[in-house]
mmCIF file of C-alpha atoms in Angstrom:
data_model
loop_
_atom_site.group_PDB
_atom_site.id
_atom_site.type_symbol
_atom_site.label_atom_id
_atom_site.label_comp_id
_atom_site.label_asym_id
_atom_site.label_seq_id
_atom_site.Cartn_x
_atom_site.Cartn_y
_atom_site.Cartn_z
ATOM 1 C CA MET E 1 94.781 95.362 117.553
ATOM 2 C CA THR E 2 93.166 92.080 116.117
ATOM 3 C CA SER E 3 90.709 92.384 112.865
ATOM 4 C CA GLN E 4 87.808 90.942 114.989
ATOM 5 C CA THR E 5 88.043 94.833 117.038
ATOM 6 C CA GLN E 6 87.951 96.867 113.905
ATOM 7 C CA PRO E 7 84.854 99.030 113.352
ATOM 8 C CA ARG E 8 82.705 98.442 109.924
ATOM 9 C CA TRP E 9 83.288 101.763 109.174
ATOM 10 C CA LEU E 10 87.084 101.757 108.771
ATOM 11 C CA VAL E 11 86.774 99.382 105.635
ATOM 12 C CA TRP E 12 84.187 102.052 103.956
ATOM 13 C CA LEU E 13 86.705 104.791 104.960
ATOM 14 C CA LEU E 14 89.890 103.241 103.521
ATOM 15 C CA ALA E 15 88.285 101.981 100.285
ATOM 16 C CA THR E 16 87.344 105.688 99.724
ATOM 17 C CA LEU E 17 90.486 106.554 100.135
ATOM 18 C CA ALA E 18 91.481 103.883 97.997
ATOM 19 C CA ALA E 19 88.923 105.034 95.324
ATOM 20 C CA PHE E 20 90.964 108.345 94.811
ATOM 21 C CA SER E 21 92.647 107.223 91.778
ATOM 22 C CA PRO E 22 89.823 105.560 89.697
ATOM 23 C CA LEU E 23 87.312 108.460 90.750
ATOM 24 C CA SER E 24 89.975 111.103 89.712
ATOM 25 C CA ILE E 25 90.062 109.511 86.263
ATOM 26 C CA ASP E 26 86.642 107.755 85.400
ATOM 27 C CA THR E 27 84.406 110.890 86.421
ATOM 28 C CA TYR E 28 86.015 113.161 83.711
ATOM 29 C CA LEU E 29 86.336 110.494 81.114
ATOM 30 C CA PRO E 30 83.183 111.236 79.456
ATOM 31 C CA SER E 31 84.011 115.081 79.100
ATOM 32 C CA LEU E 32 87.645 114.601 77.499
ATOM 33 C CA PRO E 33 86.504 115.883 74.162
ATOM 34 C CA ASP E 34 84.454 118.435 75.875
ATOM 35 C CA ILE E 35 87.830 119.480 77.799
ATOM 36 C CA ALA E 36 89.734 119.435 74.269
ATOM 37 C CA ARG E 37 87.183 121.530 72.611
ATOM 38 C CA GLU E 38 86.904 124.271 75.468
ATOM 39 C CA LEU E 39 90.766 124.644 75.968
ATOM 40 C CA GLY E 40 91.513 124.676 72.080
ATOM 41 C CA THR E 41 93.584 121.792 72.133
ATOM 42 C CA ARG E 42 93.974 118.242 70.423
ATOM 43 C CA ASP E 43 92.518 115.332 71.759
ATOM 44 C CA ALA E 44 96.064 113.541 72.364
ATOM 45 C CA GLN E 45 96.941 116.427 74.742
ATOM 46 C CA VAL E 46 93.921 115.919 76.893
ATOM 47 C CA GLN E 47 94.757 112.363 76.767
ATOM 48 C CA LEU E 48 98.070 113.082 78.069
ATOM 49 C CA THR E 49 96.596 114.383 81.294
ATOM 50 C CA ILE E 50 95.979 110.631 82.106
ATOM 51 C CA GLY E 51 99.613 109.584 81.482
ATOM 52 C CA VAL E 52 100.591 112.427 83.239
ATOM 53 C CA PHE E 53 98.258 111.626 86.604
ATOM 54 C CA LEU E 54 99.314 107.943 86.533
ATOM 55 C CA ALA E 55 102.754 109.249 86.550
ATOM 56 C CA GLY E 56 101.930 111.649 89.593
ATOM 57 C CA LEU E 57 100.619 108.616 91.394
ATOM 58 C CA CYS E 58 103.924 106.667 90.826
ATOM 59 C CA SER E 59 106.088 109.535 91.883
ATOM 60 C CA GLY E 60 103.980 109.884 95.302
ATOM 61 C CA MET E 61 103.826 106.250 96.229
ATOM 62 C CA LEU E 62 107.699 106.008 95.887
ATOM 63 C CA LEU E 63 107.691 108.762 98.607
ATOM 64 C CA TYR E 64 105.024 107.667 101.113
ATOM 65 C CA GLY E 65 105.412 104.029 101.466
ATOM 66 C CA PRO E 66 108.932 104.432 102.893
ATOM 67 C CA LEU E 67 108.355 107.583 104.826
ATOM 68 C CA SER E 68 105.131 106.156 106.655
ATOM 69 C CA ASP E 69 107.312 103.239 107.604
ATOM 70 C CA ARG E 70 109.348 105.777 109.363
ATOM 71 C CA TYR E 71 106.956 108.435 110.461
ATOM 72 C CA GLY E 72 103.622 106.418 110.424
ATOM 73 C CA ARG E 73 100.798 106.447 108.225
ATOM 74 C CA ARG E 74 98.219 109.167 109.687
ATOM 75 C CA ARG E 75 100.159 112.335 109.536
ATOM 76 C CA LEU E 76 101.393 111.601 105.896
ATOM 77 C CA MET E 77 97.928 110.717 104.906
ATOM 78 C CA LEU E 78 96.661 114.237 106.256
ATOM 79 C CA GLY E 79 99.137 116.125 104.070
ATOM 80 C CA SER E 80 98.881 113.904 100.877
ATOM 81 C CA LEU E 81 94.778 114.593 101.342
ATOM 82 C CA LEU E 82 95.584 118.366 101.673
ATOM 83 C CA LEU E 83 97.524 118.668 98.362
ATOM 84 C CA TYR E 84 95.220 116.760 96.773
ATOM 85 C CA ILE E 85 92.307 119.455 97.614
ATOM 86 C CA LEU E 86 94.775 122.277 96.597
ATOM 87 C CA ALA E 87 95.249 120.846 93.026
ATOM 88 C CA SER E 88 91.554 119.937 92.688
ATOM 89 C CA ALA E 89 90.736 123.449 93.362
ATOM 90 C CA GLY E 90 93.570 124.677 91.030
ATOM 91 C CA CYS E 91 91.956 122.475 88.136
ATOM 92 C CA ILE E 92 88.465 124.190 88.587
ATOM 93 C CA TRP E 93 90.169 127.321 87.260
ATOM 94 C CA VAL E 94 92.736 126.207 84.381
ATOM 95 C CA THR E 95 92.841 128.222 81.222
ATOM 96 C CA SER E 96 95.171 126.132 79.270
ATOM 97 C CA VAL E 97 95.774 122.560 78.807
ATOM 98 C CA GLU E 98 99.623 123.131 80.141
ATOM 99 C CA GLN E 99 97.701 124.354 83.587
ATOM 100 C CA LEU E 100 95.755 121.283 83.431
ATOM 101 C CA ILE E 101 98.489 118.683 83.163
ATOM 102 C CA VAL E 102 100.603 120.143 85.931
ATOM 103 C CA LEU E 103 97.689 120.460 88.310
ATOM 104 C CA ARG E 104 96.755 116.837 87.522
ATOM 105 C CA PHE E 105 100.257 115.988 88.273
ATOM 106 C CA LEU E 106 99.938 117.144 91.420
ATOM 107 C CA GLN E 107 96.518 116.133 92.602
ATOM 108 C CA ALA E 108 97.790 112.672 91.576
ATOM 109 C CA VAL E 109 100.923 113.120 94.001
ATOM 110 C CA GLY E 110 98.440 114.010 96.586
ATOM 111 C CA GLY E 111 95.878 111.302 95.720
ATOM 112 C CA ALA E 112 98.838 108.776 95.979
ATOM 113 C CA GLY E 113 99.025 108.957 99.570
ATOM 114 C CA ALA E 114 95.466 107.826 100.367
ATOM 115 C CA LEU E 115 95.788 105.122 97.884
ATOM 116 C CA VAL E 116 98.940 103.594 99.149
ATOM 117 C CA LEU E 117 98.312 104.551 103.020
ATOM 118 C CA ALA E 118 94.755 102.862 103.116
ATOM 119 C CA ARG E 119 96.420 99.488 101.755
ATOM 120 C CA THR E 120 99.043 99.966 104.400
ATOM 121 C CA VAL E 121 96.865 100.586 107.407
ATOM 122 C CA VAL E 122 95.044 97.013 106.400
ATOM 123 C CA ARG E 123 98.519 95.118 106.713
ATOM 124 C CA ASP E 124 99.130 97.020 110.269
ATOM 125 C CA LEU E 125 95.500 95.770 111.625
ATOM 126 C CA TYR E 126 94.807 92.538 109.769
ATOM 127 C CA PRO E 127 96.660 89.087 109.433
ATOM 128 C CA LEU E 128 97.486 88.012 106.157
ATOM 129 C CA SER E 129 94.645 85.739 105.547
ATOM 130 C CA GLU E 130 92.204 88.295 106.584
ATOM 131 C CA ALA E 131 93.979 91.064 104.656
ATOM 132 C CA ALA E 132 93.406 89.619 101.233
ATOM 133 C CA ARG E 133 89.577 89.622 101.996
ATOM 134 C CA VAL E 134 89.586 93.152 103.393
ATOM 135 C CA LEU E 135 91.194 94.084 100.342
ATOM 136 C CA SER E 136 88.891 92.519 98.085
ATOM 137 C CA LEU E 137 85.990 94.056 99.965
ATOM 138 C CA MET E 138 87.768 97.250 99.870
ATOM 139 C CA HIS E 139 87.976 96.780 96.244
ATOM 140 C CA VAL E 140 84.402 96.009 95.954
ATOM 141 C CA ILE E 141 83.245 99.184 97.676
ATOM 142 C CA ALA E 142 85.599 101.338 95.730
ATOM 143 C CA MET E 143 84.506 99.642 92.243
ATOM 144 C CA VAL E 144 80.843 100.641 93.140
ATOM 145 C CA ALA E 145 82.137 104.254 93.371
ATOM 146 C CA THR E 146 83.985 103.818 90.340
ATOM 147 C CA LEU E 147 80.800 102.130 88.490
ATOM 148 C CA LEU E 148 79.045 105.431 89.290
ATOM 149 C CA ALA E 149 81.955 107.732 88.532
ATOM 150 C CA PRO E 150 81.591 108.046 84.682
ATOM 151 C CA ILE E 151 77.797 107.942 85.112
ATOM 152 C CA MET E 152 78.130 110.687 87.526
ATOM 153 C CA GLY E 153 80.654 112.544 85.465
ATOM 154 C CA THR E 154 78.440 112.610 82.402
ATOM 155 C CA TYR E 155 75.526 114.194 84.212
ATOM 156 C CA LEU E 156 77.724 116.473 85.962
ATOM 157 C CA VAL E 157 78.928 117.601 82.644
ATOM 158 C CA LEU E 158 75.304 118.143 81.350
ATOM 159 C CA LEU E 159 74.522 120.133 84.460
ATOM 160 C CA GLY E 160 77.241 122.650 84.803
ATOM 161 C CA GLY E 161 80.190 121.641 82.550
ATOM 162 C CA TRP E 162 83.563 119.735 82.858
ATOM 163 C CA ARG E 163 84.853 121.911 85.786
ATOM 164 C CA ILE E 164 82.343 121.077 88.190
ATOM 165 C CA ILE E 165 83.654 117.684 88.241
ATOM 166 C CA PHE E 166 86.663 118.960 89.877
ATOM 167 C CA VAL E 167 84.405 121.030 92.626
ATOM 168 C CA MET E 168 83.214 117.263 93.455
ATOM 169 C CA LEU E 169 86.754 116.088 93.666
ATOM 170 C CA PHE E 170 87.693 119.036 96.028
ATOM 171 C CA LEU E 171 84.512 118.259 98.139
ATOM 172 C CA LEU E 172 85.446 114.411 98.441
ATOM 173 C CA GLY E 173 88.899 115.609 99.273
ATOM 174 C CA ALA E 174 87.727 117.815 101.897
ATOM 175 C CA GLY E 175 85.404 115.300 103.629
ATOM 176 C CA CYS E 176 87.935 112.390 103.327
ATOM 177 C CA LEU E 177 90.611 114.986 105.376
ATOM 178 C CA PHE E 178 88.056 115.753 107.859
ATOM 179 C CA ALA E 179 87.295 111.940 108.387
ATOM 180 C CA VAL E 180 90.893 111.070 108.948
ATOM 181 C CA ALA E 181 91.649 114.098 110.973
ATOM 182 C CA THR E 182 88.652 113.261 113.554
ATOM 183 C CA SER E 183 88.323 109.244 113.177
ATOM 184 C CA LEU E 184 91.553 107.174 111.906
ATOM 185 C CA GLN E 185 93.981 106.571 114.861
ATOM 186 C CA GLU E 186 97.740 105.768 113.955
ATOM 187 C CA SER E 187 98.069 102.231 112.967
ATOM 188 C CA LEU E 188 101.701 101.605 113.166
ATOM 189 C CA PRO E 189 103.209 101.505 116.586
ATOM 190 C CA VAL E 190 106.560 103.595 117.281
ATOM 191 C CA SER E 191 108.041 100.312 118.309
ATOM 192 C CA SER E 192 107.361 98.612 114.584
ATOM 193 C CA ARG E 193 108.687 101.684 112.654
ATOM 194 C CA THR E 194 111.993 101.931 110.955
ATOM 195 C CA GLN E 195 114.790 103.707 112.510
ATOM 196 C CA SER E 196 115.729 105.879 109.665
ATOM 197 C CA VAL E 197 114.365 107.526 106.595
ATOM 198 C CA LEU E 198 117.277 106.416 104.536
ATOM 199 C CA GLY E 199 116.915 102.647 105.698
ATOM 200 C CA SER E 200 113.117 102.765 104.496
ATOM 201 C CA PHE E 201 114.110 103.455 101.182
ATOM 202 C CA ARG E 202 116.640 100.988 101.264
ATOM 203 C CA HIS E 203 113.986 98.453 101.632
ATOM 204 C CA TYR E 204 113.273 99.200 98.138
ATOM 205 C CA PHE E 205 116.359 97.369 96.946
ATOM 206 C CA THR E 206 115.145 94.392 99.102
ATOM 207 C CA VAL E 207 112.196 94.193 96.981
ATOM 208 C CA LEU E 208 113.411 94.600 93.650
ATOM 209 C CA ARG E 209 116.136 92.127 94.565
ATOM 210 C CA ASP E 210 113.484 89.255 95.052
ATOM 211 C CA PRO E 211 112.467 87.709 91.730
ATOM 212 C CA LEU E 212 109.253 86.293 93.564
ATOM 213 C CA ALA E 213 108.233 89.833 94.532
ATOM 214 C CA LEU E 214 108.906 91.258 90.897
ATOM 215 C CA CYS E 215 106.754 88.629 89.373
ATOM 216 C CA TYR E 216 103.716 89.783 91.529
ATOM 217 C CA ILE E 217 104.396 93.404 90.888
ATOM 218 C CA LEU E 218 104.485 92.484 87.182
ATOM 219 C CA ALA E 219 101.254 90.352 87.150
ATOM 220 C CA MET E 220 99.611 93.537 88.914
ATOM 221 C CA GLY E 221 101.021 95.833 86.389
ATOM 222 C CA LEU E 222 99.843 93.804 83.362
ATOM 223 C CA SER E 223 96.346 93.894 84.945
ATOM 224 C CA VAL E 224 96.584 97.528 85.520
ATOM 225 C CA GLY E 225 98.156 98.419 82.328
ATOM 226 C CA GLY E 226 95.611 96.778 80.242
ATOM 227 C CA MET E 227 92.785 98.465 82.210
ATOM 228 C CA PHE E 228 94.270 101.747 81.431
ATOM 229 C CA ALA E 229 94.867 101.350 77.786
ATOM 230 C CA PHE E 230 90.992 100.756 77.960
ATOM 231 C CA ILE E 231 90.604 103.840 79.806
ATOM 232 C CA THR E 232 92.803 105.886 77.422
ATOM 233 C CA ALA E 233 91.448 104.927 74.485
ATOM 234 C CA SER E 234 88.026 103.880 75.015
ATOM 235 C CA PRO E 235 86.385 107.434 74.875
ATOM 236 C CA PHE E 236 87.656 108.063 71.765
ATOM 237 C CA LEU E 237 87.278 104.633 70.368
ATOM 238 C CA PHE E 238 83.537 104.161 71.010
ATOM 239 C CA ILE E 239 82.174 107.693 70.900
ATOM 240 C CA HIS E 240 84.074 108.848 67.677
ATOM 241 C CA HIS E 241 84.536 105.556 65.669
ATOM 242 C CA PHE E 242 81.739 103.478 66.764
ATOM 243 C CA GLY E 243 79.278 106.539 67.439
ATOM 244 C CA PHE E 244 78.256 105.579 70.731
ATOM 245 C CA SER E 245 76.646 108.738 72.767
ATOM 246 C CA PRO E 246 78.451 109.592 75.888
ATOM 247 C CA ARG E 247 75.451 108.244 77.870
ATOM 248 C CA ALA E 248 75.927 104.630 76.413
ATOM 249 C CA PHE E 249 79.622 105.010 76.969
ATOM 250 C CA SER E 250 79.163 105.799 80.675
ATOM 251 C CA LEU E 251 76.841 102.482 80.693
ATOM 252 C CA LEU E 252 79.367 100.454 78.603
ATOM 253 C CA PHE E 253 82.011 101.624 81.193
ATOM 254 C CA GLY E 254 79.919 100.624 83.966
ATOM 255 C CA LEU E 255 79.349 97.002 82.696
ATOM 256 C CA ASN E 256 83.237 96.438 83.006
ATOM 257 C CA ILE E 257 83.122 97.711 86.697
ATOM 258 C CA VAL E 258 80.197 95.336 87.623
ATOM 259 C CA GLY E 259 82.518 92.643 86.091
ATOM 260 C CA ILE E 260 84.963 93.525 88.682
ATOM 261 C CA ILE E 261 82.317 93.862 91.677
ATOM 262 C CA VAL E 262 81.263 89.948 90.873
ATOM 263 C CA ALA E 263 84.901 88.672 90.399
ATOM 264 C CA THR E 264 86.102 90.687 93.777
ATOM 265 C CA ILE E 265 83.200 89.453 95.700
ATOM 266 C CA ILE E 266 83.960 85.462 94.641
ATOM 267 C CA ASN E 267 87.735 86.320 95.499
ATOM 268 C CA ALA E 268 86.205 87.510 98.996
ATOM 269 C CA ARG E 269 84.493 84.602 99.667
ATOM 270 C CA LEU E 270 86.885 81.798 98.654
ATOM 271 C CA VAL E 271 90.268 83.398 98.991
ATOM 272 C CA ARG E 272 90.450 82.399 102.768
ATOM 273 C CA ARG E 273 89.663 78.785 101.520
ATOM 274 C CA LEU E 274 92.007 78.431 98.905
ATOM 275 C CA GLY E 275 94.723 81.165 99.598
ATOM 276 C CA PRO E 276 95.966 83.929 97.328
ATOM 277 C CA LEU E 277 97.982 81.955 94.962
ATOM 278 C CA GLN E 278 95.277 79.516 93.877
ATOM 279 C CA MET E 279 92.985 82.690 93.144
ATOM 280 C CA LEU E 280 95.634 84.236 91.287
ATOM 281 C CA GLY E 281 96.082 81.498 88.975
ATOM 282 C CA VAL E 282 92.366 81.135 88.347
ATOM 283 C CA GLY E 283 92.307 84.942 87.632
ATOM 284 C CA SER E 284 95.543 84.542 85.415
ATOM 285 C CA VAL E 285 93.890 81.858 83.333
ATOM 286 C CA VAL E 286 90.634 83.850 82.660
ATOM 287 C CA ALA E 287 93.005 86.840 81.824
ATOM 288 C CA ALA E 288 94.828 84.950 79.286
ATOM 289 C CA CYS E 289 91.491 83.700 77.657
ATOM 290 C CA ALA E 290 90.304 87.178 77.344
ATOM 291 C CA GLY E 291 93.791 88.592 76.024
ATOM 292 C CA ALA E 292 93.767 85.588 73.289
ATOM 293 C CA LEU E 293 90.179 86.460 72.237
ATOM 294 C CA LEU E 294 90.812 90.333 71.848
ATOM 295 C CA ILE E 295 93.873 89.390 69.900
ATOM 296 C CA VAL E 296 91.677 87.409 67.385
ATOM 297 C CA ILE E 297 89.355 90.276 67.294
ATOM 298 C CA GLY E 298 91.665 93.030 66.859
ATOM 299 C CA LEU E 299 93.392 91.118 63.750
ATOM 300 C CA THR E 300 90.350 89.982 62.007
ATOM 301 C CA GLY E 301 87.830 92.687 63.092
ATOM 302 C CA TRP E 302 85.297 90.159 64.173
ATOM 303 C CA GLY E 303 81.810 91.243 65.843
ATOM 304 C CA GLN E 304 83.236 94.625 66.389
ATOM 305 C CA PRO E 305 82.347 96.518 68.684
ATOM 306 C CA PHE E 306 80.015 94.106 70.828
ATOM 307 C CA SER E 307 82.987 91.133 70.472
ATOM 308 C CA ILE E 308 85.243 93.976 72.072
ATOM 309 C CA THR E 309 83.166 94.857 74.639
ATOM 310 C CA GLY E 310 82.496 90.950 75.630
ATOM 311 C CA GLY E 311 86.526 90.571 75.545
ATOM 312 C CA VAL E 312 87.319 93.651 77.613
ATOM 313 C CA LEU E 313 84.707 92.683 80.073
ATOM 314 C CA LEU E 314 86.308 89.332 80.851
ATOM 315 C CA PHE E 315 89.502 90.923 81.378
ATOM 316 C CA MET E 316 88.662 93.998 83.289
ATOM 317 C CA GLY E 317 86.493 91.620 85.668
ATOM 318 C CA ILE E 318 89.464 89.482 86.428
ATOM 319 C CA SER E 319 91.771 92.740 86.986
ATOM 320 C CA GLY E 320 90.431 93.228 90.517
ATOM 321 C CA LEU E 321 91.021 89.625 91.836
ATOM 322 C CA ILE E 322 94.567 89.595 90.383
ATOM 323 C CA GLY E 323 95.380 92.928 91.941
ATOM 324 C CA ALA E 324 93.917 92.082 95.503
ATOM 325 C CA ASN E 325 95.729 88.511 95.710
ATOM 326 C CA CYS E 326 99.186 90.047 94.347
ATOM 327 C CA ILE E 327 99.059 92.737 96.948
ATOM 328 C CA ALA E 328 98.246 90.689 99.905
ATOM 329 C CA SER E 329 101.034 88.109 99.080
ATOM 330 C CA LEU E 330 103.468 90.959 98.274
ATOM 331 C CA MET E 331 102.838 92.359 101.933
ATOM 332 C CA GLY E 332 103.011 88.837 103.139
ATOM 333 C CA LEU E 333 106.779 88.549 101.834
ATOM 334 C CA PHE E 334 107.711 91.692 103.452
ATOM 335 C CA PRO E 335 105.723 92.040 106.732
ATOM 336 C CA GLY E 336 107.915 94.188 108.462
ATOM 337 C CA ASN E 337 108.470 96.715 105.639
ATOM 338 C CA ALA E 338 104.601 96.862 104.296
ATOM 339 C CA GLY E 339 104.921 100.440 103.417
ATOM 340 C CA ALA E 340 107.854 99.876 101.123
ATOM 341 C CA ALA E 341 106.504 97.087 99.508
ATOM 342 C CA VAL E 342 103.257 98.531 98.753
ATOM 343 C CA GLY E 343 104.423 101.888 97.680
ATOM 344 C CA LEU E 344 106.997 100.036 95.315
ATOM 345 C CA GLY E 345 104.521 97.470 94.184
ATOM 346 C CA ILE E 346 101.508 99.953 93.517
ATOM 347 C CA SER E 347 103.958 102.719 92.031
ATOM 348 C CA LEU E 348 105.407 100.234 89.418
ATOM 349 C CA GLN E 349 101.769 98.883 88.991
ATOM 350 C CA PHE E 350 100.642 102.606 87.730
ATOM 351 C CA ALA E 351 104.129 102.924 85.799
ATOM 352 C CA CYS E 352 102.785 100.115 83.768
ATOM 353 C CA GLY E 353 99.443 101.742 83.506
ATOM 354 C CA ALA E 354 101.074 104.897 82.280
ATOM 355 C CA LEU E 355 103.231 102.987 79.920
ATOM 356 C CA PHE E 356 100.058 101.211 78.373
ATOM 357 C CA SER E 357 98.248 104.425 78.403
ATOM 358 C CA TRP E 358 101.069 105.977 76.358
ATOM 359 C CA LEU E 359 101.690 102.806 74.253
ATOM 360 C CA VAL E 360 97.996 102.921 73.028
ATOM 361 C CA SER E 361 98.016 106.591 72.322
ATOM 362 C CA VAL E 362 100.895 106.060 70.363
ATOM 363 C CA LEU E 363 99.484 103.221 68.059
ATOM 364 C CA ALA E 364 95.950 104.736 67.774
ATOM 365 C CA ASP E 365 95.110 104.596 63.820
ATOM 366 C CA GLY E 366 91.391 105.235 64.731
ATOM 367 C CA THR E 367 90.503 101.326 64.495
ATOM 368 C CA ALA E 368 90.246 99.116 67.569
ATOM 369 C CA ARG E 369 93.077 97.319 66.385
ATOM 370 C CA PRO E 370 95.693 98.962 69.017
ATOM 371 C CA ILE E 371 93.468 98.655 72.020
ATOM 372 C CA CYS E 372 92.562 94.982 71.445
ATOM 373 C CA LEU E 373 96.351 93.987 70.847
ATOM 374 C CA VAL E 374 97.730 95.835 74.123
ATOM 375 C CA ILE E 375 95.058 94.282 76.329
ATOM 376 C CA GLY E 376 95.723 90.892 74.790
ATOM 377 C CA PHE E 377 99.285 91.125 75.468
ATOM 378 C CA ALA E 378 98.751 91.988 79.086
ATOM 379 C CA GLY E 379 96.506 88.998 79.399
ATOM 380 C CA LEU E 380 98.588 86.439 78.395
ATOM 381 C CA GLY E 381 101.467 87.935 80.150
ATOM 382 C CA SER E 382 99.361 87.725 83.323
ATOM 383 C CA LEU E 383 99.506 83.989 82.986
ATOM 384 C CA ALA E 384 103.211 83.984 82.453
ATOM 385 C CA CYS E 385 103.723 85.742 85.293
ATOM 386 C CA TYR E 386 101.618 83.269 87.511
ATOM 387 C CA ARG E 387 103.784 80.291 86.013
ATOM 388 C CA ALA E 388 106.777 82.021 87.049
ATOM 389 C CA ILE E 389 105.472 82.207 90.687
ATOM 390 C CA ARG E 390 104.785 78.880 90.943
ATOM 391 C CA HIS E 391 108.105 77.773 89.610
ATOM 392 C CA LEU E 392 109.900 80.158 92.389
ATOM 393 C CA MET E 393 107.462 79.112 95.049
ATOM 394 C CA ARG E 394 108.845 75.596 94.642
ATOM 395 C CA GLN E 395 112.216 76.244 95.817
ATOM 396 C CA PRO E 396 113.095 75.060 98.958
ATOM 397 C CA GLN E 397 113.648 78.404 100.610
ATOM 398 C CA ARG E 398 110.002 79.375 99.772
ATOM 399 C CA GLN E 399 108.192 76.816 101.741
ATOM 400 C CA ALA E 400 107.185 79.005 104.495
ATOM 401 C CA VAL E 401 105.844 81.478 101.922
ATOM 402 C CA ARG E 402 103.989 78.607 100.413
ATOM 403 C CA ARG E 403 102.348 77.756 103.605
ATOM 404 C CA ALA E 404 101.395 81.404 104.366
ATOM 405 C CA LEU E 405 99.813 82.080 100.970
ATOM 406 C CA GLY E 406 98.013 78.821 101.067
ATOM 407 C CA ALA E 407 100.004 77.482 98.064
ATOM 408 C CA GLN E 408 100.183 73.872 98.992
ATOM 409 C CA ASP E 409 100.004 71.745 96.004
ATOM 410 C CA ARG E 410 96.407 70.285 95.704
#
């Protein structure tokens, strides 16, 4: 099946599935202080639910990618959605932060299936040049939902408390389960599947032995790591330290998502003409500029909090562009094992997110310095990864890859 025969609703469904992760985190960000107060625990323990959620995503994606290469996409997606629904229902009734931590981990393992398999379905159905565009469009749709998530979360909390957020996530999961069960056909033919589960998992080592693949994964990881450093620390920084109201914080968070949407729309329009590598280069330079600015702000305290907002907006806006082009390029390197490549790539990407989330929590000192320095490092690291990718692309054995990714020297 070619990209021209795909129905338009498919992109919307895949985008909704790909949005499970940000929706599951961003809707309850404004209520983190309320959760800590009601469950009688410290802020740091509630922040841990974000890191645990990311760890669950990583664990789940490591399983779903290779298994989907062997057994197909649809059955695994249905099973993962069912687990997500059950864990969301459990979160509604928790009485302690320990219960919430466990259930959030299980919820993430379920959501991981939707996250990784939505992207592998794109690789099954679309050629590489079109896949980068479709992934960008999916990202725009998912980011619109993410833009509304913290605002919706704030009003849900005002309406019925933080538990109603998990009622909403339960209903979202149930709706997607119904849509997949009734509308989505299997995208990976039996003839294209790997012959054994063990063989599918061996493909992880193939990906890990490729330095070019590792550079793409690290670039993705740094962009997501900086993003989750902001997600973890920003509620306490802006609400507690700078005195923002929950509504004002939601609008601030939404401003960053608008930046992501704008950058991703630009990427969708230009990537077919310039290629994923050229667009990645543009994104890396912008991320590095944002990172350098935030490091200066963190060390000097200049213009806070509005200078931080500007630097973070620049970094967050470009992160979607970096991610879409990295994941499309990674799938292009391993067309026969897209599930394993995407599963490992996104898993390590969110592992970086968990690491940066933990790092910014450990370094927290009640000021903006930790978040500025952590995001600044991520921005400069993105440019270093791009330079390494360009160097590896010049190797003679990479000429076919360079042509496929639109990386010819200009």
